[in-house]
Amino acid sequence: MRRGRPGQLPRGTAERTLVSVDSTTQRQPEERTASRLWHVTLSVSGPEAPLPEVRRGLEQLAHDHPFLLTSRYATDHAEIRYWEEARDLHDAAAIALRLWGEHRSTAGLPPWETVGLEVIDRATYHQRVAEGYGPAPAAPVGVHPF
């Protein structure tokens, strides 16, 4: 094989140049949508159940779901309010619609069905409260009868 001068490639050999990759041309990872906080009000209802059992189940749910703000209950219905962290309204609503069913057996909740759902973003929640027509801030926090 015949060689040329130093630094010169032999004839017929393709020259390959190593080039550093500019950071602006690198493939960027997909942007992830930041999670947001959503205020959820879930209403459930069904056949009458003893008040102590309803209260005990809601207290267990509050223990299992740490973002639970407040629950109000009666023998045949309950309202649960809490903050959910999710990418968008669709995700927050989907999580909320599964909440009661997924925790029913582990928390000992009555066999009630979801009859109402409101999911609003944090800004809307605070705007409603400031204007006096939204839900009152969840105070006192905890599980209380209607």
C-alpha positions as a printed NumPy array, in Angstrom:
array([[  0.   ,   0.   ,   0.   ],
       [  1.363,   3.318,  -0.996],
       [  1.381,   6.112,   1.505],
       [  1.458,   9.792,   0.892],
       [  3.108,  12.47 ,   2.873],
       [  2.478,  12.621,   6.616],
       [ -0.994,  14.017,   7.327],
       [ -2.198,  13.   ,   3.864],
       [ -4.596,  10.08 ,   3.362],
       [ -3.832,   7.376,   0.807],
       [ -5.556,   7.735,  -2.557],
       [ -9.138,   6.411,  -2.691],
       [ -9.66 ,   6.788,   1.045],
       [-12.601,   8.957,   2.04 ],
       [-11.754,  11.622,   4.508],
       [-13.802,  11.623,   7.682],
       [-13.766,  14.666,   9.813],
       [-14.72 ,  14.494,  13.457],
       [-16.934,  17.392,  14.311],
       [-18.136,  18.327,  17.747],
       [-21.887,  18.451,  18.047],
       [-23.236,  21.9  ,  18.693],
       [-25.619,  21.881,  21.661],
       [-28.228,  23.766,  19.638],
       [-28.423,  20.96 ,  17.087],
       [-28.752,  18.15 ,  19.61 ],
       [-32.139,  16.561,  19.907],
       [-33.958,  18.138,  22.791],
       [-35.943,  15.889,  25.159],
       [-39.691,  16.304,  24.964],
       [-40.872,  19.138,  27.093],
       [-42.856,  17.956,  30.053],
       [-45.866,  19.932,  31.059],
       [-45.472,  21.069,  34.621],
       [-47.969,  19.778,  37.131],
       [-50.526,  22.198,  38.481],
       [-52.723,  22.222,  41.553],
       [-56.435,  21.639,  41.073],
       [-59.138,  22.115,  43.69 ],
       [-61.484,  19.143,  43.632],
       [-64.95 ,  18.823,  45.145],
       [-66.283,  15.28 ,  44.905],
       [-69.888,  14.495,  45.876],
       [-70.985,  10.928,  46.567],
       [-74.336,   9.487,  47.548],
       [-76.132,   6.21 ,  48.093],
       [-78.093,   4.086,  50.547],
       [-78.064,   5.124,  54.184],
       [-75.133,   4.002,  56.306],
       [-74.513,   4.463,  60.039],
       [-72.887,   7.853,  60.747],
       [-69.996,   6.401,  62.798],
       [-69.063,   4.086,  59.92 ],
       [-69.212,   6.919,  57.393],
       [-67.028,   9.094,  59.619],
       [-64.522,   6.297,  60.24 ],
       [-64.267,   5.607,  56.489],
       [-63.735,   9.289,  55.654],
       [-61.1  ,   9.604,  58.376],
       [-59.284,   6.611,  56.894],
       [-59.566,   8.141,  53.425],
       [-58.023,  11.364,  54.789],
       [-55.174,   9.3  ,  56.209],
       [-54.667,   7.423,  52.914],
       [-54.98 ,  10.547,  50.749],
       [-52.837,  13.219,  52.441],
       [-54.074,  16.178,  50.368],
       [-57.64 ,  15.774,  51.626],
       [-58.768,  19.097,  53.044],
       [-62.195,  18.486,  54.394],
       [-65.084,  16.044,  54.235],
       [-68.674,  16.668,  55.149],
       [-71.038,  13.756,  55.527],
       [-74.519,  12.553,  56.362],
       [-76.061,   9.075,  56.418],
       [-76.643,   9.028,  52.662],
       [-74.144,  11.454,  51.076],
       [-70.765,  13.099,  51.489],
       [-68.68 ,  15.863,  49.977],
       [-64.921,  15.651,  49.814],
       [-62.686,  18.635,  49.043],
       [-58.987,  18.403,  48.363],
       [-56.081,  19.583,  46.218],
       [-54.836,  17.334,  43.445],
       [-51.58 ,  17.744,  41.564],
       [-51.96 ,  16.873,  37.896],
       [-50.778,  17.882,  34.432],
       [-54.173,  19.156,  33.317],
       [-57.867,  19.201,  34.143],
       [-58.492,  15.887,  32.384],
       [-55.92 ,  14.099,  34.551],
       [-57.191,  15.722,  37.758],
       [-60.797,  14.774,  36.923],
       [-59.836,  11.194,  36.054],
       [-58.016,  10.795,  39.361],
       [-60.951,  12.307,  41.261],
       [-63.472,  10.019,  39.58 ],
       [-61.47 ,   6.979,  40.682],
       [-60.862,   8.176,  44.252],
       [-63.992,   6.798,  45.937],
       [-63.992,   3.447,  44.159],
       [-60.295,   2.794,  44.619],
       [-60.406,   3.546,  48.348],
       [-63.843,   2.121,  49.105],
       [-62.694,  -1.26 ,  50.389],
       [-59.389,  -0.184,  51.984],
       [-60.958,   2.771,  53.831],
       [-64.248,   1.03 ,  54.606],
       [-66.336,   3.583,  52.708],
       [-70.038,   3.016,  51.971],
       [-70.976,   1.6  ,  48.535],
       [-71.971,   5.023,  47.217],
       [-71.549,   6.406,  43.728],
       [-70.056,   9.666,  42.545],
       [-72.894,  12.091,  41.8  ],
       [-70.969,  15.336,  41.367],
       [-67.521,  16.605,  40.533],
       [-66.016,  20.061,  40.276],
       [-62.377,  20.565,  39.33 ],
       [-61.01 ,  24.108,  39.115],
       [-57.504,  25.449,  38.865],
       [-55.818,  27.194,  41.761],
       [-56.217,  30.692,  40.32 ],
       [-59.958,  30.217,  39.778],
       [-60.385,  28.862,  43.294],
       [-58.633,  31.867,  44.832],
       [-60.5  ,  34.305,  42.58 ],
       [-63.851,  32.846,  43.641],
       [-62.934,  32.99 ,  47.312],
       [-61.701,  36.592,  46.975],
       [-64.922,  37.634,  45.234],
       [-67.026,  35.947,  47.9  ],
       [-68.927,  33.517,  45.714],
       [-66.678,  30.471,  45.763],
       [-66.396,  27.716,  48.313],
       [-65.279,  28.987,  51.668],
       [-61.716,  28.03 ,  52.511],
       [-61.608,  24.544,  53.978],
       [-61.612,  25.436,  57.629],
       [-61.81 ,  23.621,  59.825],
       [-59.833,  20.966,  58.049],
       [-61.004,  17.436,  58.741],
       [-64.107,  15.259,  58.687],
       [-67.357,  16.906,  59.824],
       [-71.084,  16.2  ,  59.641],
       [-73.206,  18.456,  57.399]])
